mmCIF file of C-alpha atoms in Angstrom:
data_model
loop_
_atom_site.group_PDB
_atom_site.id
_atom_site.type_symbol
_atom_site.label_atom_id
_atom_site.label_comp_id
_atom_site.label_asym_id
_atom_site.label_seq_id
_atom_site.Cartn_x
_atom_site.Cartn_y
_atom_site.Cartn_z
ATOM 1 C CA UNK A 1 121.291 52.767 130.227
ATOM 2 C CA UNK A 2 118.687 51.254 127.618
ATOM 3 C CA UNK A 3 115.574 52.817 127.206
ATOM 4 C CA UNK A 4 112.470 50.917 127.915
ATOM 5 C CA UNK A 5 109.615 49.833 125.474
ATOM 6 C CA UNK A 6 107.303 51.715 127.216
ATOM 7 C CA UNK A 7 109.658 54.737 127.166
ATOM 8 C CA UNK A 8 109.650 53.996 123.653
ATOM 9 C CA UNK A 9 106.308 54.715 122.759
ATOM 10 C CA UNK A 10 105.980 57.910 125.157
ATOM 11 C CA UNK A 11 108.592 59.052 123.464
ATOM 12 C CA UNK A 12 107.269 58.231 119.866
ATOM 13 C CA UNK A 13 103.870 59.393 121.003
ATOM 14 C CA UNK A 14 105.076 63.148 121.823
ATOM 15 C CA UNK A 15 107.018 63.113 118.628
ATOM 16 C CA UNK A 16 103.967 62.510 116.688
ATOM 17 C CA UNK A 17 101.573 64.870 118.456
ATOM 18 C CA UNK A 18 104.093 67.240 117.682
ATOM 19 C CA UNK A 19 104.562 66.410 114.278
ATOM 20 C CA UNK A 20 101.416 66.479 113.705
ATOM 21 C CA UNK A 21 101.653 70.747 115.258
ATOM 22 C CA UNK A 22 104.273 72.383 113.035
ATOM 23 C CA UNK A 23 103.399 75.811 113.968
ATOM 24 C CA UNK A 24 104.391 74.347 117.928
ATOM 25 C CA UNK A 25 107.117 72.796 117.025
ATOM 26 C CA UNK A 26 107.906 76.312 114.703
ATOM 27 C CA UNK A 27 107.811 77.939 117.612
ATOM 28 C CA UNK A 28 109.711 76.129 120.095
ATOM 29 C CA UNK A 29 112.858 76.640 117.892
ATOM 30 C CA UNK A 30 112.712 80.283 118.322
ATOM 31 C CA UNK A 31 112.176 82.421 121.190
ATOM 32 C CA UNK A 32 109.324 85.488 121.150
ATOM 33 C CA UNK A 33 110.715 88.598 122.537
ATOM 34 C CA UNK A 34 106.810 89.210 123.171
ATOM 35 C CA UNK A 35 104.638 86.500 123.433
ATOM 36 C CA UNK A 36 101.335 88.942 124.979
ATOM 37 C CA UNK A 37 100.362 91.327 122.623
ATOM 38 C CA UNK A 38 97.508 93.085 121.507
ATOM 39 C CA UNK A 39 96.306 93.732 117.985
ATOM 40 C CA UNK A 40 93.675 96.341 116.670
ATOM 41 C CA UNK A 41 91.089 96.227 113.786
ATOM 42 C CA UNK A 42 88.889 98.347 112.780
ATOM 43 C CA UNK A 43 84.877 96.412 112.173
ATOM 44 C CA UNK A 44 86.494 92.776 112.943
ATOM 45 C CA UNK A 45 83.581 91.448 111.147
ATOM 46 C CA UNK A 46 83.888 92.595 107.808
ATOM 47 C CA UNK A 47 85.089 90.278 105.085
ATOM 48 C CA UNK A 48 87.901 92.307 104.600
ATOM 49 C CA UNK A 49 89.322 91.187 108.214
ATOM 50 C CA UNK A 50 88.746 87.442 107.738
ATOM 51 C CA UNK A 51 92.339 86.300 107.723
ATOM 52 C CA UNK A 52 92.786 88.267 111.078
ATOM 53 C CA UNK A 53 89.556 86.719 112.230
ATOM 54 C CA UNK A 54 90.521 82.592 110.965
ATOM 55 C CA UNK A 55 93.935 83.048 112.375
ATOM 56 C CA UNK A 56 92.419 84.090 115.668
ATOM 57 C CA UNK A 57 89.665 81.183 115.582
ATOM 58 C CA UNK A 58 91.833 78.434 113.889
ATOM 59 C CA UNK A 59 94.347 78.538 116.587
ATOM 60 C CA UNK A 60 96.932 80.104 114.274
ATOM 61 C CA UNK A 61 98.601 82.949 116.675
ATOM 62 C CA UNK A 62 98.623 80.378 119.644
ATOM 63 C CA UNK A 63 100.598 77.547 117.642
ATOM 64 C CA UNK A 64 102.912 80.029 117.280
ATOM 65 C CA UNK A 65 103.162 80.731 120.813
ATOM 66 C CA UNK A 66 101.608 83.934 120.696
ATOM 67 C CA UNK A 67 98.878 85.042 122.917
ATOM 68 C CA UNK A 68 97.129 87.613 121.017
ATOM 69 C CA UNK A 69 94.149 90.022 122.087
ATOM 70 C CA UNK A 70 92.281 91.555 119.772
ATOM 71 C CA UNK A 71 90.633 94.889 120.284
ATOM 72 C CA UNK A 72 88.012 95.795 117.830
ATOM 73 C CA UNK A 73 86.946 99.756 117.101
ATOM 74 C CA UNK A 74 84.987 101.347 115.185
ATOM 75 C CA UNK A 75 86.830 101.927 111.867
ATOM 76 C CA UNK A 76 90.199 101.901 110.503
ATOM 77 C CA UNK A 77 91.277 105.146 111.932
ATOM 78 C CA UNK A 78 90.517 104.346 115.135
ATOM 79 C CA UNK A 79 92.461 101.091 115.390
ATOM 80 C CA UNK A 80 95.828 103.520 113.665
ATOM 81 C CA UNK A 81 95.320 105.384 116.465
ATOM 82 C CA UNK A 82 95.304 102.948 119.316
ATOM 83 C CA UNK A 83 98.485 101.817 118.210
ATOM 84 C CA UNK A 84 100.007 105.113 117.916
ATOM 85 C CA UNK A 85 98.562 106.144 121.220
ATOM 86 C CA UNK A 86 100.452 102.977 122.821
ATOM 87 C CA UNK A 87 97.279 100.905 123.877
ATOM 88 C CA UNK A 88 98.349 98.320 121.194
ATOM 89 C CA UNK A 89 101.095 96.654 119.338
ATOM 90 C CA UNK A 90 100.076 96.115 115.967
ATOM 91 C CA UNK A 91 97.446 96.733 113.610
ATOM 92 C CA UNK A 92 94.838 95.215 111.548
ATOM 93 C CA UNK A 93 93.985 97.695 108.713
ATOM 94 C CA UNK A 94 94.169 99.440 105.344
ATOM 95 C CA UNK A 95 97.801 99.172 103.927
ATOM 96 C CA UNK A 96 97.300 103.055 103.127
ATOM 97 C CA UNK A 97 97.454 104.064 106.862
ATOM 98 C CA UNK A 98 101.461 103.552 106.423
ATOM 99 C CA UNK A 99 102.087 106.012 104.050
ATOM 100 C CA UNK A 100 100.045 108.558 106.214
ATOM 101 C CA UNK A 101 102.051 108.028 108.970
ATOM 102 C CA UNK A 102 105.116 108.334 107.158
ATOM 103 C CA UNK A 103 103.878 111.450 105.734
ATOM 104 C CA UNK A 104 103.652 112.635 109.212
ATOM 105 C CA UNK A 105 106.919 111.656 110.407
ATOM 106 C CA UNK A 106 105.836 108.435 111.914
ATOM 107 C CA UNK A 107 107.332 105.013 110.314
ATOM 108 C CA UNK A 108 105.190 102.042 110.175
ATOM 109 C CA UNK A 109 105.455 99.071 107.969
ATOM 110 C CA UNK A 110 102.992 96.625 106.793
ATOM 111 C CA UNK A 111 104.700 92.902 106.913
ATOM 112 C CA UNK A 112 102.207 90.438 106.354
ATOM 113 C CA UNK A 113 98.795 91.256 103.432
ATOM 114 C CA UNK A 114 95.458 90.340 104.020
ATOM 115 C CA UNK A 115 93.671 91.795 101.588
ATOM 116 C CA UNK A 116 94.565 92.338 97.539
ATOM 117 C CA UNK A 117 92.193 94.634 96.523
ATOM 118 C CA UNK A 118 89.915 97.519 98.846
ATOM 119 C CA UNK A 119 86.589 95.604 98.694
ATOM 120 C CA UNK A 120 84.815 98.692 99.889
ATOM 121 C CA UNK A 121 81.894 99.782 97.569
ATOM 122 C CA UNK A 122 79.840 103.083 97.171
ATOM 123 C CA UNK A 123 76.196 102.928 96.893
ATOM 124 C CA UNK A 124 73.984 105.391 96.840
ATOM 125 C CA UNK A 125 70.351 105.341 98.827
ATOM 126 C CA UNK A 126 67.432 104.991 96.535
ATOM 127 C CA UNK A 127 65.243 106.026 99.476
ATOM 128 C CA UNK A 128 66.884 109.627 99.611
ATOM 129 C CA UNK A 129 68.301 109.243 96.396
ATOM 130 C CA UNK A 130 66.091 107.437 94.139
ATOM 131 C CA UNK A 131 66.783 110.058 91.171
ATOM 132 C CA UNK A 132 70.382 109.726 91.517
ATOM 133 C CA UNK A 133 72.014 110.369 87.799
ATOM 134 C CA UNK A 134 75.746 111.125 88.458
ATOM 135 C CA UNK A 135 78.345 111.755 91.125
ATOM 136 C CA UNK A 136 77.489 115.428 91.300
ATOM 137 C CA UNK A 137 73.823 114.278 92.482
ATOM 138 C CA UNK A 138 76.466 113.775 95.785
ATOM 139 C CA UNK A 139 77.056 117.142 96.201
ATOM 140 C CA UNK A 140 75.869 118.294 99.966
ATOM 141 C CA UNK A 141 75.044 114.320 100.533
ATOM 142 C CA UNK A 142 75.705 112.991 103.866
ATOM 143 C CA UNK A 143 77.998 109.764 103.304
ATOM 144 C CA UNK A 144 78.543 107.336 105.938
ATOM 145 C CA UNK A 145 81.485 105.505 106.342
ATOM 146 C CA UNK A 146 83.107 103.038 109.088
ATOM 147 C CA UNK A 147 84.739 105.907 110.498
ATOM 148 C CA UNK A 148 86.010 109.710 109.633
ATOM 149 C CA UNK A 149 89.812 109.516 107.912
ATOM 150 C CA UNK A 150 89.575 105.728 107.406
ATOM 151 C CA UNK A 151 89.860 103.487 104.089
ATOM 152 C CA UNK A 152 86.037 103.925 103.519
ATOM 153 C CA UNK A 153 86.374 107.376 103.682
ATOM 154 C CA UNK A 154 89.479 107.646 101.598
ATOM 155 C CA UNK A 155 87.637 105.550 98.494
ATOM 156 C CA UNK A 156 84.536 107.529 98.448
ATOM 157 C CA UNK A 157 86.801 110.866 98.407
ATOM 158 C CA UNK A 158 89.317 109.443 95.545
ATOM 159 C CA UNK A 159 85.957 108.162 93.535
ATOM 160 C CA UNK A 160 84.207 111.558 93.940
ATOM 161 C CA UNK A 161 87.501 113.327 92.914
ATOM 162 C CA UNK A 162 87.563 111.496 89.949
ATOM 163 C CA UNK A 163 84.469 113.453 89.181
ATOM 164 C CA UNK A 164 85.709 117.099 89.918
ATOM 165 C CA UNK A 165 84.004 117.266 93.892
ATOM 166 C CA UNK A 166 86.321 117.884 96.106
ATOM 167 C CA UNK A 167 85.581 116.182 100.030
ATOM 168 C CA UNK A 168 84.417 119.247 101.786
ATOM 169 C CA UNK A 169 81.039 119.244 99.167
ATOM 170 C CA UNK A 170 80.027 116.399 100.866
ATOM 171 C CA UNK A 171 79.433 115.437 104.932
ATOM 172 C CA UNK A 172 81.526 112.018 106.369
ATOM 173 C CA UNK A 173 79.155 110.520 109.077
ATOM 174 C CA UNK A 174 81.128 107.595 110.858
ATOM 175 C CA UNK A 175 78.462 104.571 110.774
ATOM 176 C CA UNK A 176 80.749 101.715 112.070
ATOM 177 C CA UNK A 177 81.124 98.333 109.612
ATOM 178 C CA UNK A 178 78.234 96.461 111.061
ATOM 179 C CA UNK A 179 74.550 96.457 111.953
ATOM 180 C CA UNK A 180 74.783 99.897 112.487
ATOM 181 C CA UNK A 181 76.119 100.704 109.554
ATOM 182 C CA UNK A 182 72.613 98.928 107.528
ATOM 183 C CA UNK A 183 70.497 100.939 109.839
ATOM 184 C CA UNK A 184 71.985 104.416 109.002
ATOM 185 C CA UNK A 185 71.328 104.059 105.841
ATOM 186 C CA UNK A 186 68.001 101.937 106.109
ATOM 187 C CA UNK A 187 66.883 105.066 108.105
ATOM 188 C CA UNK A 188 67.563 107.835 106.298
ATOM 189 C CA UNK A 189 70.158 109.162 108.309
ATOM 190 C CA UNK A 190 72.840 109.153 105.278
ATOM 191 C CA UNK A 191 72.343 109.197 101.378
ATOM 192 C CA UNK A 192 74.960 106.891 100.049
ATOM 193 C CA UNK A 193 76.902 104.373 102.033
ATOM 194 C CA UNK A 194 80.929 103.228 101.795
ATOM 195 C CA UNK A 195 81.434 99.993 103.526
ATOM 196 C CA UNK A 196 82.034 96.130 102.863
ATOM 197 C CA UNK A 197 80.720 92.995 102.792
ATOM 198 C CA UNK A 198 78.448 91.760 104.646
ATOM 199 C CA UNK A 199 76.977 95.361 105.117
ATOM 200 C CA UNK A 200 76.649 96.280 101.527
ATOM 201 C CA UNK A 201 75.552 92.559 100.533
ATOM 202 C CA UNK A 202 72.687 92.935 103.238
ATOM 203 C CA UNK A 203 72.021 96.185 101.483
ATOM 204 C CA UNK A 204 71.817 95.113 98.349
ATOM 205 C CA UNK A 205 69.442 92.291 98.703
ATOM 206 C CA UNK A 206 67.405 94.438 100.059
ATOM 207 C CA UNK A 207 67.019 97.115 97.028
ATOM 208 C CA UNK A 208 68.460 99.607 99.268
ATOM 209 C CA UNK A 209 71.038 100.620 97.131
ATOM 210 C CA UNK A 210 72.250 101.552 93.867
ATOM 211 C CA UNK A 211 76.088 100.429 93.682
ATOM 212 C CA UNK A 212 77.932 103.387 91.667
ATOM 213 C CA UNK A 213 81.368 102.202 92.757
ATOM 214 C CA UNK A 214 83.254 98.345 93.555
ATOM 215 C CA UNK A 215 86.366 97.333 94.037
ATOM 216 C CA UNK A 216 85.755 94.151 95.569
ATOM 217 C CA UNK A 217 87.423 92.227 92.176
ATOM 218 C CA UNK A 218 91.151 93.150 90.865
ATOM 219 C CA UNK A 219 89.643 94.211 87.837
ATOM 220 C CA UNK A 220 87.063 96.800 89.237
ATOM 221 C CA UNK A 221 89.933 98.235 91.979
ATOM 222 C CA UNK A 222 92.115 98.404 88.801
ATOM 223 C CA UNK A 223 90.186 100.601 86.934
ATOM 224 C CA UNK A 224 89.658 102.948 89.919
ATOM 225 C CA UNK A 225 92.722 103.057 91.095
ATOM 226 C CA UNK A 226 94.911 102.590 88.703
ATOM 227 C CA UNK A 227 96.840 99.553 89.325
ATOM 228 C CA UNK A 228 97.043 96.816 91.944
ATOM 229 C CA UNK A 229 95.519 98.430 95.280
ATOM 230 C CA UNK A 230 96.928 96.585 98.437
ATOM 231 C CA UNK A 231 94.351 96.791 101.569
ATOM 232 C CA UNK A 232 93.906 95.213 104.770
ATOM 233 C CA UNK A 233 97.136 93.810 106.162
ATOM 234 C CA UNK A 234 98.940 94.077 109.851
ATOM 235 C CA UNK A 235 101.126 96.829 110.262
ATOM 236 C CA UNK A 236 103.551 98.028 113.034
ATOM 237 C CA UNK A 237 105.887 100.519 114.128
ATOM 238 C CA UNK A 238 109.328 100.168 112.443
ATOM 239 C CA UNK A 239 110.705 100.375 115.817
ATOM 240 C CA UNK A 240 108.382 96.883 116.714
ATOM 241 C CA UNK A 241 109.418 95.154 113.968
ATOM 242 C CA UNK A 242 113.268 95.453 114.716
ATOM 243 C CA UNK A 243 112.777 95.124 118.424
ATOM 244 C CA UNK A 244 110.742 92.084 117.844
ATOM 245 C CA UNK A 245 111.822 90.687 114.665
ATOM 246 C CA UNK A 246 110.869 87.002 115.681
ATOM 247 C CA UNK A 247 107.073 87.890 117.017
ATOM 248 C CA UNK A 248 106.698 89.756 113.597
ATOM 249 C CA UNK A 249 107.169 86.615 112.024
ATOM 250 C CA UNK A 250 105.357 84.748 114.063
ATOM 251 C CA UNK A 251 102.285 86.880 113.492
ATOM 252 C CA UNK A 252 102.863 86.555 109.692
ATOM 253 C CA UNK A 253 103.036 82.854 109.731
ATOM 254 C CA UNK A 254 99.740 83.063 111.230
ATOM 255 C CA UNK A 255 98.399 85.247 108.693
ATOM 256 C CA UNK A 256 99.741 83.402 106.199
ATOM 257 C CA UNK A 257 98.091 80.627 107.336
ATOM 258 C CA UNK A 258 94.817 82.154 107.122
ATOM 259 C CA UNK A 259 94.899 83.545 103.987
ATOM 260 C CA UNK A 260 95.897 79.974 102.717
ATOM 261 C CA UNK A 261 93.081 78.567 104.265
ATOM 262 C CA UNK A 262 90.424 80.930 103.474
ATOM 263 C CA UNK A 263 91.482 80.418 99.516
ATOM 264 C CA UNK A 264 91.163 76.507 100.158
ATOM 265 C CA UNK A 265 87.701 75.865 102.025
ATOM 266 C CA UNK A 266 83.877 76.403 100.953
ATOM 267 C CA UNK A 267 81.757 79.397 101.790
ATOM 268 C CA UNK A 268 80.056 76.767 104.266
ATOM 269 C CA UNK A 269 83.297 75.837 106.153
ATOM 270 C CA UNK A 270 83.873 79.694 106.753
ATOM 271 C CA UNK A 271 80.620 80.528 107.738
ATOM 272 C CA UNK A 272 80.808 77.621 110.588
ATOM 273 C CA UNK A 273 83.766 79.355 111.968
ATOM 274 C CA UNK A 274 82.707 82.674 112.231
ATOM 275 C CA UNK A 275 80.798 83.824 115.247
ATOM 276 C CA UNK A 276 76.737 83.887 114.337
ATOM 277 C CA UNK A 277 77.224 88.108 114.651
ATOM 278 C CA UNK A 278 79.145 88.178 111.631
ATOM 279 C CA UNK A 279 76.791 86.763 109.741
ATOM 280 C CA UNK A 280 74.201 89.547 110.301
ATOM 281 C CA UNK A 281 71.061 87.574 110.615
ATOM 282 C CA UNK A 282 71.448 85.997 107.054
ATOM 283 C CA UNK A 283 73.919 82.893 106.723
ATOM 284 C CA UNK A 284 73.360 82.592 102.951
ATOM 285 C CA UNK A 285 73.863 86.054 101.695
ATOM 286 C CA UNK A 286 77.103 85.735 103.753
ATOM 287 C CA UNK A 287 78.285 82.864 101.612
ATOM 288 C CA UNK A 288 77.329 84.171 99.155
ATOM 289 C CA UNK A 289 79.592 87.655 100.009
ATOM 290 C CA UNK A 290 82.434 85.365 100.699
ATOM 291 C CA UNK A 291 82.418 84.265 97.219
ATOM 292 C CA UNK A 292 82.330 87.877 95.958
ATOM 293 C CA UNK A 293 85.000 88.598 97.773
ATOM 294 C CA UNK A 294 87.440 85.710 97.697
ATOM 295 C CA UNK A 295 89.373 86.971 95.069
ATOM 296 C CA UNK A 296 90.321 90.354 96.784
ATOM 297 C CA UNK A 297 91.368 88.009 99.430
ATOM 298 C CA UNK A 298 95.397 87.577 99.527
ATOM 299 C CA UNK A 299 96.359 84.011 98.718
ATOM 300 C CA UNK A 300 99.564 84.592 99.978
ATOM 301 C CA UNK A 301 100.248 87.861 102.564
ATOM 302 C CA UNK A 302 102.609 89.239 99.889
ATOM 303 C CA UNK A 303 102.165 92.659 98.774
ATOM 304 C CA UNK A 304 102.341 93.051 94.704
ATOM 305 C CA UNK A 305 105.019 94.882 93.583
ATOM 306 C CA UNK A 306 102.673 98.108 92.066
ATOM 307 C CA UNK A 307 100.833 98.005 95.223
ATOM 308 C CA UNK A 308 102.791 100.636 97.333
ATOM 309 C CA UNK A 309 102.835 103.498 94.598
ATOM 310 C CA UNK A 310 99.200 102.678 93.696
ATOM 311 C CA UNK A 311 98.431 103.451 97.055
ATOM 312 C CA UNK A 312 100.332 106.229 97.139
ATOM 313 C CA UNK A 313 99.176 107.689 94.503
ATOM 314 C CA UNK A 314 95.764 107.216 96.129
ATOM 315 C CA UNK A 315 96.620 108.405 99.131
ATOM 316 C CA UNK A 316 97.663 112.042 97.410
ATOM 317 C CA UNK A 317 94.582 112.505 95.437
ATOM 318 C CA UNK A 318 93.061 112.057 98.701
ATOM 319 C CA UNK A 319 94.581 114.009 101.393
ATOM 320 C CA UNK A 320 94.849 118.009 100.645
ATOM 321 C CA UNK A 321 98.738 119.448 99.915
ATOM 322 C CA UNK A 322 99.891 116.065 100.485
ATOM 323 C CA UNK A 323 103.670 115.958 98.988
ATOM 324 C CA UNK A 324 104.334 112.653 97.917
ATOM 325 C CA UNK A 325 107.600 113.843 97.096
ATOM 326 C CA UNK A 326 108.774 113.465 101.127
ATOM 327 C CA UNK A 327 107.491 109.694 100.975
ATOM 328 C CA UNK A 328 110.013 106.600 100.823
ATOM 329 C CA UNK A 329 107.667 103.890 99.248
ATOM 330 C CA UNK A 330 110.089 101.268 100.273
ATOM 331 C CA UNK A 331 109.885 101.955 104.178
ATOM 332 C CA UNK A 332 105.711 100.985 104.489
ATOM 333 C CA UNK A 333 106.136 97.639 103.121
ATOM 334 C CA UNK A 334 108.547 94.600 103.103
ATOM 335 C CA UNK A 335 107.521 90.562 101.940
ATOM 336 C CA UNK A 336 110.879 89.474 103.962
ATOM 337 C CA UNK A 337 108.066 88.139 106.752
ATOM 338 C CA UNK A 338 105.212 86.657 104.281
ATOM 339 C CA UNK A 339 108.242 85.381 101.986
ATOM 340 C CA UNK A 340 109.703 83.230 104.409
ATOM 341 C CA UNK A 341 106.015 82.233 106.428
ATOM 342 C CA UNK A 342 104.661 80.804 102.633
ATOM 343 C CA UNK A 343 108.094 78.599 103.136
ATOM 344 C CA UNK A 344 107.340 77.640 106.402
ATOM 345 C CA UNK A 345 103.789 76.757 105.540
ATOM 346 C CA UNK A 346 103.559 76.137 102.203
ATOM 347 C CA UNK A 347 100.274 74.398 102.237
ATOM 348 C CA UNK A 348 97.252 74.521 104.141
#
């Protein structure tokens, strides 16, 4: 039977709409073994979390038929422990969390970077600190970080052990990564700060503080760490990622995505996106922390090949009697998902 013009066209039409949607079209070829899912961050509006953040406001996760919820906590360790606690699915946060877990008898994998470099940066009050010299001027300091046991936390105790103090010589105070977070230390009620843009920008401006440590460039988180210092990226159970091998990689596309697009738009084009709350009151000193931070931004979601050991090496200067020994680097991290999203989208 011969198809009509006007069948024609509709037919035509619907092709090009959906030409014009890879990541539906993507999608449709391969079935989700879990299409509802929830993902959790720790501070969703730090810099640090903008790929998580464009993927969710671009449209990214739902192209590739994913319907994803995010639930935002306090800090890094929080979020870990939502997911180990079964009230999520994945995570948004610091690629060191893996080897932790791992370290604990718990495997989790990160599959898809977000971040190349920590971006977190210690500064030190000059309101209750305004004679501050060196890193022992810390000692008996209250420093606040997003949260207790999180990525903050775990750069301010590597930096200060780099100095001979150990972490018990000074107090953690969980702040939270946003206007709280400018307010504890406005206030008095810490003496150094370790958080991210647009906190410590905010901070900054304002004379508050006196930066003493910054890894928000690959040369800076070099020098402190050591080598190439992988941070925020999602990570899940091993047992997720083989049960749901085709969501994983649907969540990576739409990372990968993300990152691609945050490394090809203006400040301006980012800071329309956002929600205003991000932006803490002060649209220009967040463009102007985007730019700061754009190069610790991943271009790509793949982890460098250093990055695991760095971290682990980290990780052990960090956490007391920690035996690295009983750690399989190659279990926290795989490209296999980020490899094969930069193919699938391999533009913006």
């Amino acid at each position: 039977m011969p198809i009509s013009r006007r069948e024609l066209l509709k037919t035509v039409g619907a092709a090009g709409v959906l030409g014009a949607l890879p990541g539906v079209v993507r999608a449709q070829k391969v079935a989700l073994e879990k299409q509802s899912l929830t993902i959790a961050v720790g501070g969703q509006s730090l810099i640090y979390y903008l790929p998580l953040s464009v993927a969710h406001l671009k449209g990214y996760f739902k192209d590739e038929g994913l319907d994803a919820t995010i639930a935002d906590f306090a800090g890094g360790s929080k979020a870990l422990q939502a997911v180990v606690g079964g009230s999520a699915d994945v995570v948004s946060g610091a690629f060191e969390h893996t080897i932790n877990l791992q370290a604990k008898g718990q495997f989790y994998r990160c599959f898809v970077l977000q971040g190349q470099a920590p971006m977190i940066v210690l500064g030190v009050s000059k309101k209750t600190l305004p004679d501050y010299k060196t890193p022992a001027d810390l000692k008996g300091k209250k420093i606040g970080v997003t949260a207790p046991g999180s990525s903050t936390n775990m750069m301010a105790s590597f930096f200060l052990a780099q100095h001979g103090l150990k972490p018990s010589d000074v107090s953690y105070i969980g702040v939270g990564a946003g206007a709280g977070a400018v307010t504890a230390l406005r206030s008095g009620q810490v003496d150094a700060i370790a958080n991210l843009d647009p906190v410590i920008s905010t901070l900054a401006k304002e004379d508050a503080i006196r930066i003493i440590a910054d890894t928000r460039t690959l040369k800076d988180a070099r020098q402190i760490f050591g080598g190439n210092m992988p941070s925020g990226c999602l990570y899940t159970s091993q047992a997720f990622i083989d049960a749901n091998p085709n969501t994983t990689q649907a969540l990576a596309n739409a990372i990968v995505r993300a990152d691609k697009w945050i490394q090809a738009v203006t400040p301006d084009e980012i800071a329309k996106l956002v929600p205003e709350s991000y932006l803490l009151g002060d649209p220009e000193l967040y463009k102007l922390a985007l730019k700061g931070n754009r190069e610790a931004l991943s271009p790509d979601g793949l982890v460098p090949e250093d990055g695991p050991q760095t971290a682990l090496n980290a990780l052990a200067e960090f956490v007391p009697h920690f035996d690295r020994t009983k750690i399989d680097i190659s279990r926290i991290w795989t490209n296999q998902f980020a490899s094969k999203a930069g193919q699938t989208y391999p533009h913006v």
